[in-house]
Amino acid sequence: MAQWTSAIGPAQLARQLQAQQPRPVGAGLRKPPAYRALADGIRLLVLEGRVPAAARLPAERELAVALSVSRTTVAAAYEALRGEGFLESRRGAGSWTAVPAGHPLPGRGLEPLPPESLGSMIDLGCAALPAPEPWLTRGVQGALEELPPYAHTHGDYPAGLPALRQMLADRYTARGIPTMPEQIMVTTGAMGAMDAICHLFAGRGERIAVESPSYANILQLMREAGARLVPIAMAEGLTGWDLPRWRQVLRDAAPRLAYVVADFHNPTGALADEDQRRQLVDAARSAGTVLVVDETMSELWLDGDLAMPRPVCTFDPAGATVLTVGSASKAFWAGMRIGWVRAAPDIIRSLVAARAYADLGTPVLEQLAVNWLMATGGWERAVELRRAQARDNRDALVTAVRRELPDWEFHVPRGGLTLWVRTGGLSGSRLAEVGERVGVRVPSGPRFGVDGAFEGYVRLPFTVGGPVAEEAAVRLAAAARLVETGGGSGGAEPPRTFVA
């Protein structure tokens, strides 16, 4: 019986491998043979989770043709991977990826580190901050006081608690977009909202247009739903979307869905201006594409003089073309798994009906906590704390990276939680691999692209500040030196414990 659970085609694997930058060769060292470079490339894809464990690899002859190398080179690379425990084979069943004993199973998204690892590892993988106390505690206490009437019911509210739906509708109305509670569905985080939307609108094989780069976890959710991703490059720097390109792709590819982050884009930090928003809605409407707008970063402007553009749904207030996704996870706390969708009432009804076969509803206590915070002004005060913390962290991280890694290039965003960094010609994948060994966890650029794009980038979130940000930059610089000298494949000094 075959031991593989998925398969990767030769063309797809070739694209991912060819996008990788060659490993630098230190002074006095010889260039590795072709089979070794190929084995290292596949091993790196497995360690990053971009090729999952138990994925069937192409036959040797197929991959050789796709890479324009000899079959002997591929056979030798596969043999090396088998010897290292990264490949298993069985006659008649093919070869599939594996993870050797002692290696943690790599995630395909951006999972946070377990708490027990935080003493020796600086985690720059997850763009999330600690809870803004005392407001988390006060919100939960307020929710407990309001819980008794709900405890006498069945507790299932597939569309969300009526009080929270009304609260969210009122907040949109206050922003200038008249909204009824029938246009709101409360979900289990923004990921729950996106999962419901993808299942309703984008069945297996449907096209979804996405920014390139885009949020890694959403890209992976779409892949696992069977979608065909159509990447559209972001404009240079922080200037947002390339609208002529968006119009062309929406017209020619006719994707069923398009997913965008208009407010402090994850990972680049770009903020789309109002004219770009209007044009994109018009282009989506003309193409018959449903535009999903991720607003999870919309409240995280960090510079006081910044005038925020109107929400994208301003240009489609009925919600027939624009589906808006919001969440408490970025603006408040990732542990508060409350998200929502704003759309036309008939779309909301369809989402609610489809949800009955998924999670039925979102926890009542957490909905009550968010509603209490929004009703009492606690939400605004908590978000102010969040902005101040993110602003200080951003400034500390920018200063530290510029000092320790002056060749790295980036634009400083005016909001959000992420810095998108060009790594001076180094492989982001190898930096991520070596960084774990020197005590800093950082996601590589290809996690945010399609088929290996952005190998020369990493994403740095504003989740640490002060001495921790300085130490993170020092460790990144140590990882960069190892990669530059070709020392990334050997052992590295274990990370020292760092207590913030």
Coordinates of C-alpha atoms in Angstrom, one line a residue:
M1 CA 0.0 0.0 0.0
A2 CA 1.4 3.5 -0.9
Q3 CA 2.4 5.7 2.0
W4 CA 1.8 9.0 0.2
T5 CA -1.3 11.2 0.8
S6 CA -0.8 13.8 -1.9
A7 CA 1.3 14.3 -5.0
I8 CA 3.3 17.1 -6.6
G9 CA 3.7 17.3 -10.4
P10 CA 7.0 17.7 -12.2
A11 CA 6.3 21.2 -13.5
Q12 CA 5.2 22.5 -10.1
L13 CA 8.2 21.0 -8.3
A14 CA 10.5 22.4 -11.1
R15 CA 9.1 25.9 -10.7
Q16 CA 9.6 25.9 -6.9
L17 CA 13.2 24.5 -7.3
Q18 CA 14.1 26.9 -10.1
A19 CA 12.9 29.9 -8.1
Q20 CA 15.4 29.1 -5.3
Q21 CA 18.6 31.1 -5.3
P22 CA 21.8 29.1 -5.5
R23 CA 23.5 28.4 -2.1
P24 CA 26.4 30.8 -1.8
V25 CA 29.9 29.1 -1.9
G26 CA 32.3 30.4 0.7
A27 CA 35.9 31.3 -0.2
G28 CA 38.0 28.3 -0.9
L29 CA 35.0 25.9 -1.2
R30 CA 34.0 24.1 -4.3
K31 CA 30.6 24.4 -5.9
P32 CA 28.4 21.4 -4.8
P33 CA 27.6 18.8 -7.5
A34 CA 24.3 19.1 -9.3
Y35 CA 22.7 16.2 -7.5
R36 CA 23.6 17.7 -4.1
A37 CA 22.1 21.0 -5.0
L38 CA 18.9 19.3 -6.2
A39 CA 18.7 17.3 -3.0
D40 CA 19.3 20.4 -0.9
G41 CA 16.5 22.2 -2.8
I42 CA 14.0 19.5 -2.2
R43 CA 15.0 19.1 1.5
L44 CA 14.5 22.9 2.0
L45 CA 11.0 22.7 0.4
V46 CA 10.1 19.9 2.8
L47 CA 11.6 21.6 5.9
E48 CA 9.5 24.8 5.1
G49 CA 6.4 22.8 4.5
R50 CA 6.0 24.1 0.9
V51 CA 6.2 20.4 -0.2
P52 CA 4.3 18.6 2.5
A53 CA 5.4 15.4 4.2
A54 CA 4.0 12.2 2.5
A55 CA 3.8 13.9 -0.9
R56 CA 4.6 11.7 -3.8
L57 CA 7.4 13.1 -5.9
P58 CA 7.6 12.9 -9.7
A59 CA 9.3 9.9 -11.3
E60 CA 13.0 10.4 -11.9
R61 CA 12.6 10.6 -15.7
E62 CA 9.7 13.2 -15.4
L63 CA 11.6 15.5 -13.1
A64 CA 14.8 15.2 -15.2
V65 CA 12.9 16.4 -18.2
A66 CA 11.2 19.3 -16.3
L67 CA 14.5 20.5 -14.9
S68 CA 16.6 19.8 -18.0
V69 CA 19.1 17.6 -16.1
S70 CA 20.1 14.0 -16.5
R71 CA 18.1 11.2 -15.0
T72 CA 21.3 10.2 -13.2
T73 CA 21.3 13.6 -11.3
V74 CA 17.8 13.1 -10.1
A75 CA 18.4 9.5 -9.1
A76 CA 21.5 10.5 -7.1
A77 CA 19.5 13.3 -5.4
Y78 CA 16.7 11.0 -4.5
E79 CA 19.2 8.5 -3.1
A80 CA 20.8 11.2 -1.0
L81 CA 17.4 12.2 0.4
R82 CA 16.6 8.6 1.2
G83 CA 19.9 8.4 3.1
E84 CA 19.0 11.5 5.1
G85 CA 15.5 10.3 5.9
F86 CA 13.7 12.9 3.8
L87 CA 12.5 10.4 1.2
E88 CA 11.0 6.9 1.3
S89 CA 10.4 4.7 -1.7
R90 CA 8.7 1.4 -2.5
R91 CA 8.8 -0.5 -5.8
G92 CA 5.6 0.1 -7.7
A93 CA 4.5 2.9 -5.4
G94 CA 7.1 5.6 -6.2
S95 CA 8.9 7.9 -3.8
W96 CA 7.4 10.3 -1.3
T97 CA 8.7 12.9 1.1
A98 CA 9.3 12.2 4.8
V99 CA 10.6 14.0 7.9
P100 CA 13.4 12.2 9.8
A101 CA 13.0 11.3 13.4
G102 CA 13.8 14.2 15.7
H103 CA 12.6 16.9 13.2
P104 CA 9.3 18.6 14.0
L105 CA 6.7 18.2 11.3
P106 CA 6.8 21.4 9.4
G107 CA 3.6 23.5 9.2
R108 CA 2.4 24.8 5.8
G109 CA 1.1 28.0 7.3
L110 CA 2.5 30.4 10.0
E111 CA 1.7 28.6 13.2
P112 CA 2.9 30.2 16.4
L113 CA 5.7 28.5 18.5
P114 CA 4.6 26.5 21.5
P115 CA 5.1 28.5 24.7
E116 CA 7.9 26.2 25.9
S117 CA 10.1 27.3 23.0
L118 CA 9.9 31.0 23.7
G119 CA 12.8 31.1 26.2
S120 CA 15.5 30.3 23.6
M121 CA 13.7 31.3 20.3
I122 CA 12.6 34.7 19.2
D123 CA 9.4 34.1 17.2
L124 CA 9.0 36.4 14.2
G125 CA 6.8 33.9 12.4
C126 CA 3.4 35.0 13.8
A127 CA 2.2 38.6 13.3
A128 CA 0.3 38.7 16.6
L129 CA 0.8 40.7 19.8
P130 CA 0.0 39.9 23.5
A131 CA -3.4 40.8 24.7
P132 CA -4.0 44.6 25.5
E133 CA -4.7 44.3 29.2
P134 CA -6.6 45.2 31.3
W135 CA -9.2 45.2 28.4
L136 CA -9.2 41.5 27.7
T137 CA -9.9 40.7 31.4
R138 CA -12.6 43.5 31.6
G139 CA -14.2 42.2 28.4
V140 CA -14.5 38.7 29.7
Q141 CA -15.8 39.9 33.0
G142 CA -18.4 41.9 31.2
A143 CA -19.3 38.9 29.1
L144 CA -19.8 36.7 32.2
E145 CA -22.2 39.3 33.6
E146 CA -24.3 39.2 30.4
L147 CA -24.1 35.4 30.0
P148 CA -27.0 34.1 32.2
P149 CA -29.9 34.8 29.7
Y150 CA -28.0 33.0 26.9
A151 CA -27.2 30.0 29.2
H152 CA -31.0 29.2 29.2
T153 CA -30.9 28.8 25.4
H154 CA -29.4 26.1 23.1
G155 CA -26.4 28.3 22.5
D156 CA -26.2 27.8 18.8
Y157 CA -26.3 31.1 16.7
P158 CA -25.1 30.2 13.2
A159 CA -25.2 33.8 12.1
G160 CA -23.9 35.2 15.4
L161 CA -25.5 36.7 18.4
P162 CA -28.1 39.3 17.4
A163 CA -26.6 41.9 19.7
L164 CA -23.1 41.6 18.1
R165 CA -24.5 41.5 14.6
Q166 CA -26.4 44.8 15.4
M167 CA -23.2 46.3 16.9
L168 CA -21.1 45.5 13.9
A169 CA -23.8 46.8 11.5
D170 CA -23.9 50.0 13.5
R171 CA -20.2 50.4 13.3
Y172 CA -20.2 50.1 9.5
T173 CA -23.1 52.6 9.4
A174 CA -21.0 55.0 11.5
R175 CA -18.2 54.7 9.0
G176 CA -20.6 55.9 6.2
I177 CA -21.8 52.5 4.9
P178 CA -25.4 51.9 5.9
T179 CA -25.6 48.3 7.1
M180 CA -28.3 46.1 8.5
P181 CA -27.6 43.2 10.9
E182 CA -28.9 40.9 8.2
Q183 CA -25.8 41.8 6.3
I184 CA -23.5 40.5 9.0
M185 CA -22.4 36.9 9.9
V186 CA -20.1 36.4 12.9
T187 CA -17.5 33.7 12.3
T188 CA -14.7 32.0 14.2
G189 CA -11.9 34.4 13.2
A190 CA -11.2 35.8 9.8
M191 CA -10.0 32.3 8.7
G192 CA -13.4 30.9 9.5
A193 CA -14.9 33.7 7.3
M194 CA -12.6 32.9 4.4
D195 CA -13.2 29.2 4.7
A196 CA -17.0 29.7 4.5
I197 CA -16.6 32.1 1.5
C198 CA -14.3 29.8 -0.4
H199 CA -16.6 26.8 0.1
L200 CA -19.6 28.8 -1.1
F201 CA -18.1 30.6 -4.1
A202 CA -15.0 28.7 -5.2
G203 CA -15.4 25.0 -5.6
R204 CA -12.5 22.7 -6.6
G205 CA -10.8 24.0 -9.7
E206 CA -12.3 27.5 -9.6
R207 CA -9.9 30.4 -10.1
I208 CA -9.2 32.9 -7.3
A209 CA -7.2 36.1 -8.1
V210 CA -4.8 37.0 -5.3
E211 CA -2.2 39.7 -4.7
S212 CA 1.4 38.6 -5.1
P213 CA 2.7 38.4 -2.4
S214 CA -0.3 37.7 -0.2
Y215 CA -1.1 36.4 3.3
A216 CA 0.4 32.9 3.6
N217 CA -2.3 31.2 5.7
I218 CA -5.1 32.4 3.3
L219 CA -3.1 31.1 0.3
Q220 CA -2.8 27.7 1.9
L221 CA -6.5 27.6 2.8
M222 CA -7.4 28.3 -0.8
R223 CA -5.0 25.7 -2.1
E224 CA -6.4 23.0 0.2
A225 CA -9.9 24.0 -0.9
G226 CA -8.7 23.0 -4.4
A227 CA -8.7 26.5 -5.9
R228 CA -6.5 27.6 -8.8
L229 CA -4.6 30.7 -7.7
V230 CA -4.0 33.5 -10.2
P231 CA -1.3 35.8 -8.8
I232 CA -1.3 39.5 -9.6
A233 CA 1.9 41.4 -8.7
M234 CA 1.7 44.3 -6.2
A235 CA 3.0 47.6 -7.4
E236 CA 6.5 48.6 -6.2
G237 CA 7.1 49.8 -2.7
L238 CA 4.0 50.8 -0.7
T239 CA 2.0 52.1 -3.7
G240 CA -0.6 49.3 -3.6
W241 CA -2.2 47.7 -6.6
D242 CA -1.3 47.7 -10.3
L243 CA -4.8 48.5 -11.5
P244 CA -4.2 48.0 -15.3
R245 CA -2.9 44.5 -14.5
W246 CA -5.9 43.8 -12.2
R247 CA -8.4 44.8 -14.9
Q248 CA -6.6 42.7 -17.5
V249 CA -6.5 39.6 -15.3
L250 CA -10.1 39.9 -14.1
R251 CA -11.2 40.3 -17.7
D252 CA -9.1 37.5 -19.2
A253 CA -9.0 34.9 -16.4
A254 CA -12.6 35.6 -15.2
P255 CA -11.8 34.3 -11.6
R256 CA -14.8 33.5 -9.4
L257 CA -13.2 35.2 -6.4
A258 CA -10.5 37.8 -5.8
Y259 CA -8.9 38.3 -2.4
V260 CA -7.2 41.6 -1.4
V261 CA -5.9 43.3 1.7
A262 CA -6.4 47.0 1.0
D263 CA -5.5 48.3 4.5
F264 CA -1.8 47.7 5.4
H265 CA -1.4 44.7 3.2
N266 CA 0.0 41.6 4.7
P267 CA 3.0 41.2 4.1
T268 CA 4.1 44.4 2.3
G269 CA 2.3 47.0 4.5
A270 CA 0.9 48.8 1.5
L271 CA -2.2 51.0 1.9
A272 CA -4.4 51.3 -1.2
D273 CA -5.7 54.8 -1.9
E274 CA -9.3 55.6 -2.5
D275 CA -9.1 55.8 -6.3
Q276 CA -7.5 52.3 -6.4
R277 CA -10.4 51.0 -4.3
R278 CA -13.0 52.5 -6.6
Q279 CA -11.3 51.2 -9.7
L280 CA -10.9 47.7 -8.4
V281 CA -14.6 47.4 -7.4
D282 CA -15.6 48.6 -10.8
A283 CA -13.3 46.0 -12.5
A284 CA -14.6 43.2 -10.3
R285 CA -18.2 44.2 -11.0
S286 CA -17.6 44.3 -14.8
A287 CA -15.9 40.9 -14.7
G288 CA -18.5 39.2 -12.5
T289 CA -15.9 38.5 -9.9
V290 CA -16.8 38.5 -6.2
L291 CA -14.2 40.7 -4.4
V292 CA -13.3 39.6 -0.9
V293 CA -11.7 42.4 1.1
D294 CA -9.7 41.5 4.2
E295 CA -10.0 44.4 6.7
T296 CA -8.3 42.8 9.7
M297 CA -5.5 45.4 9.7
S298 CA -7.8 48.4 9.0
E299 CA -7.7 49.9 12.6
L300 CA -3.9 49.6 12.9
W301 CA -2.8 52.9 11.5
L302 CA 0.4 53.8 13.4
D303 CA 1.1 57.4 12.3
G304 CA -1.2 60.0 13.7
D305 CA -1.1 62.3 10.6
L306 CA -2.4 59.5 8.3
A307 CA -5.7 60.1 6.7
M308 CA -7.3 56.7 6.1
P309 CA -9.2 56.2 2.8
R310 CA -12.8 55.1 2.9
P311 CA -13.5 51.3 3.1
V312 CA -13.6 49.4 -0.1
C313 CA -17.3 48.4 0.6
T314 CA -18.1 52.2 0.3
F315 CA -18.2 51.6 -3.4
D316 CA -20.6 48.6 -3.2
P317 CA -22.7 49.3 -0.1
A318 CA -25.3 46.6 -1.0
G319 CA -22.5 44.0 -0.7
A320 CA -23.3 42.1 -3.9
T321 CA -19.8 42.5 -5.3
V322 CA -17.7 43.2 -2.2
L323 CA -17.6 40.8 0.7
T324 CA -15.8 42.4 3.7
V325 CA -14.0 40.3 6.2
G326 CA -13.1 41.7 9.7
S327 CA -11.7 40.2 12.8
A328 CA -10.7 40.9 16.4
S329 CA -7.5 38.9 16.1
K330 CA -5.1 41.6 14.8
A331 CA -6.7 44.8 16.2
F332 CA -7.3 43.2 19.6
W333 CA -5.8 39.8 20.3
A334 CA -5.3 36.6 18.3
G335 CA -6.7 34.5 21.1
M336 CA -10.1 36.3 20.6
R337 CA -11.3 34.1 17.7
I338 CA -14.1 36.4 16.5
G339 CA -14.4 37.4 12.9
W340 CA -17.2 38.6 10.7
V341 CA -18.4 39.0 7.1
R342 CA -20.4 41.9 5.7
A343 CA -22.2 41.2 2.5
A344 CA -25.7 41.3 0.8
P345 CA -28.4 39.6 3.0
D346 CA -28.9 36.8 0.4
I347 CA -25.2 36.0 0.5
I348 CA -25.2 36.0 4.3
R349 CA -28.1 33.6 4.3
S350 CA -26.3 31.2 2.0
L351 CA -23.1 31.4 4.1
V352 CA -25.1 30.7 7.2
A353 CA -26.9 27.7 5.6
A354 CA -23.6 26.2 4.4
R355 CA -22.1 26.7 7.9
A356 CA -24.5 24.2 9.4
Y357 CA -22.2 21.5 8.0
A358 CA -19.0 23.0 9.4
D359 CA -18.8 24.5 12.9
L360 CA -22.5 25.5 13.6
G361 CA -21.5 28.8 15.3
T362 CA -19.0 30.9 17.2
P363 CA -18.5 30.6 21.0
V364 CA -21.1 32.8 22.8
L365 CA -18.8 34.0 25.6
E366 CA -16.2 35.5 23.2
Q367 CA -19.0 37.2 21.1
L368 CA -20.3 38.7 24.3
A369 CA -16.9 39.9 25.3
V370 CA -16.4 41.7 21.9
N371 CA -19.8 43.2 22.1
W372 CA -19.2 44.5 25.6
L373 CA -15.9 46.1 24.6
M374 CA -17.5 47.8 21.6
A375 CA -20.5 49.0 23.6
T376 CA -18.5 50.5 26.4
G377 CA -15.6 52.1 24.5
G378 CA -13.2 49.5 25.8
W379 CA -12.5 48.4 22.2
E380 CA -11.2 51.8 21.1
R381 CA -9.0 52.2 24.2
A382 CA -7.6 48.7 23.7
V383 CA -6.9 49.4 20.0
E384 CA -5.1 52.6 21.0
L385 CA -2.8 50.5 23.3
R386 CA -2.3 48.1 20.4
R387 CA -1.3 50.9 18.0
A388 CA 1.2 52.4 20.5
Q389 CA 2.8 49.0 21.1
A390 CA 3.0 48.2 17.4
R391 CA 4.4 51.7 16.6
D392 CA 7.2 51.3 19.2
N393 CA 8.0 47.8 18.0
R394 CA 8.1 48.9 14.4
D395 CA 10.5 51.8 15.2
A396 CA 12.8 49.5 17.3
L397 CA 12.8 46.8 14.7
V398 CA 13.5 49.2 11.8
T399 CA 16.4 50.7 13.7
A400 CA 17.9 47.4 14.6
V401 CA 17.7 45.8 11.2
R402 CA 19.2 48.9 9.5
R403 CA 22.1 48.8 11.9
E404 CA 22.8 45.0 11.8
L405 CA 21.8 44.4 8.2
P406 CA 22.5 47.6 6.2
D407 CA 22.2 45.7 2.8
W408 CA 18.6 44.6 3.4
E409 CA 16.0 46.8 1.8
F410 CA 12.5 47.7 2.8
H411 CA 9.9 50.5 2.9
V412 CA 8.5 51.4 6.3
P413 CA 4.7 51.0 6.4
R414 CA 2.5 53.5 8.1
G415 CA 0.4 50.8 9.7
G416 CA -0.2 47.1 10.1
L417 CA 2.1 44.6 11.7
T418 CA 4.6 43.6 9.0
L419 CA 7.8 44.6 7.3
W420 CA 8.5 43.1 3.9
V421 CA 12.3 42.9 3.5
R422 CA 14.5 42.2 0.5
T423 CA 17.5 40.2 1.8
G424 CA 20.4 41.6 -0.2
G425 CA 20.4 38.6 -2.6
L426 CA 20.3 35.9 0.0
S427 CA 17.8 33.1 -0.1
G428 CA 14.9 33.7 2.3
S429 CA 14.3 30.0 2.6
R430 CA 17.9 29.4 3.7
L431 CA 17.7 32.3 6.1
A432 CA 14.6 30.8 7.7
E433 CA 16.3 27.4 8.0
V434 CA 19.5 28.7 9.5
G435 CA 17.6 31.2 11.6
E436 CA 15.9 28.5 13.6
R437 CA 19.3 27.1 14.5
V438 CA 20.6 30.4 15.8
G439 CA 17.5 31.2 17.7
V440 CA 15.2 33.4 15.5
R441 CA 12.2 32.1 13.6
V442 CA 11.3 34.1 10.5
P443 CA 9.1 33.1 7.6
S444 CA 10.7 33.1 4.1
G445 CA 9.3 35.1 1.2
P446 CA 8.0 32.0 -0.8
R447 CA 5.4 31.3 1.8
F448 CA 3.7 34.5 0.6
G449 CA 3.9 33.7 -3.1
V450 CA 2.7 31.1 -5.6
D451 CA 5.1 28.4 -6.9
G452 CA 8.3 29.7 -5.3
A453 CA 8.1 33.4 -5.9
F454 CA 9.8 35.9 -3.5
E455 CA 12.8 33.7 -2.6
G456 CA 14.8 36.9 -1.9
Y457 CA 12.5 38.1 0.8
V458 CA 11.5 37.5 4.4
R459 CA 8.6 39.0 6.5
L460 CA 9.4 40.6 9.8
P461 CA 6.4 41.4 12.1
F462 CA 6.3 44.1 14.7
T463 CA 5.8 41.7 17.5
V464 CA 8.9 42.4 19.5
G465 CA 10.5 45.6 20.6
G466 CA 13.3 47.1 22.7
P467 CA 16.1 44.7 23.6
V468 CA 14.3 41.8 22.0
A469 CA 14.1 43.5 18.6
E470 CA 17.8 44.3 18.9
E471 CA 18.6 40.7 19.7
A472 CA 16.4 39.5 16.9
A473 CA 18.4 41.6 14.4
V474 CA 21.7 40.3 15.8
R475 CA 20.5 36.7 15.3
L476 CA 19.3 37.5 11.8
A477 CA 22.7 39.0 11.0
A478 CA 24.4 35.8 12.3
A479 CA 22.1 33.7 10.1
A480 CA 22.9 35.9 7.1
R481 CA 26.6 35.4 7.6
L482 CA 26.2 31.7 7.7
V483 CA 24.2 31.7 4.5
E484 CA 26.7 34.1 2.8
T485 CA 29.6 31.8 3.6
G486 CA 27.9 28.6 2.7
G487 CA 27.8 27.5 6.3
G488 CA 24.0 27.2 6.3
S489 CA 24.0 23.4 5.9
G490 CA 26.2 22.6 8.8
G491 CA 25.8 22.9 12.5
A492 CA 25.4 26.2 14.2
E493 CA 25.8 27.4 17.7
P494 CA 22.7 26.7 19.8
P495 CA 20.7 29.8 20.6
R496 CA 21.3 31.3 24.0
T497 CA 18.4 31.8 26.3
F498 CA 17.0 35.4 26.1
V499 CA 14.6 36.7 28.6
A500 CA 12.8 40.0 27.7

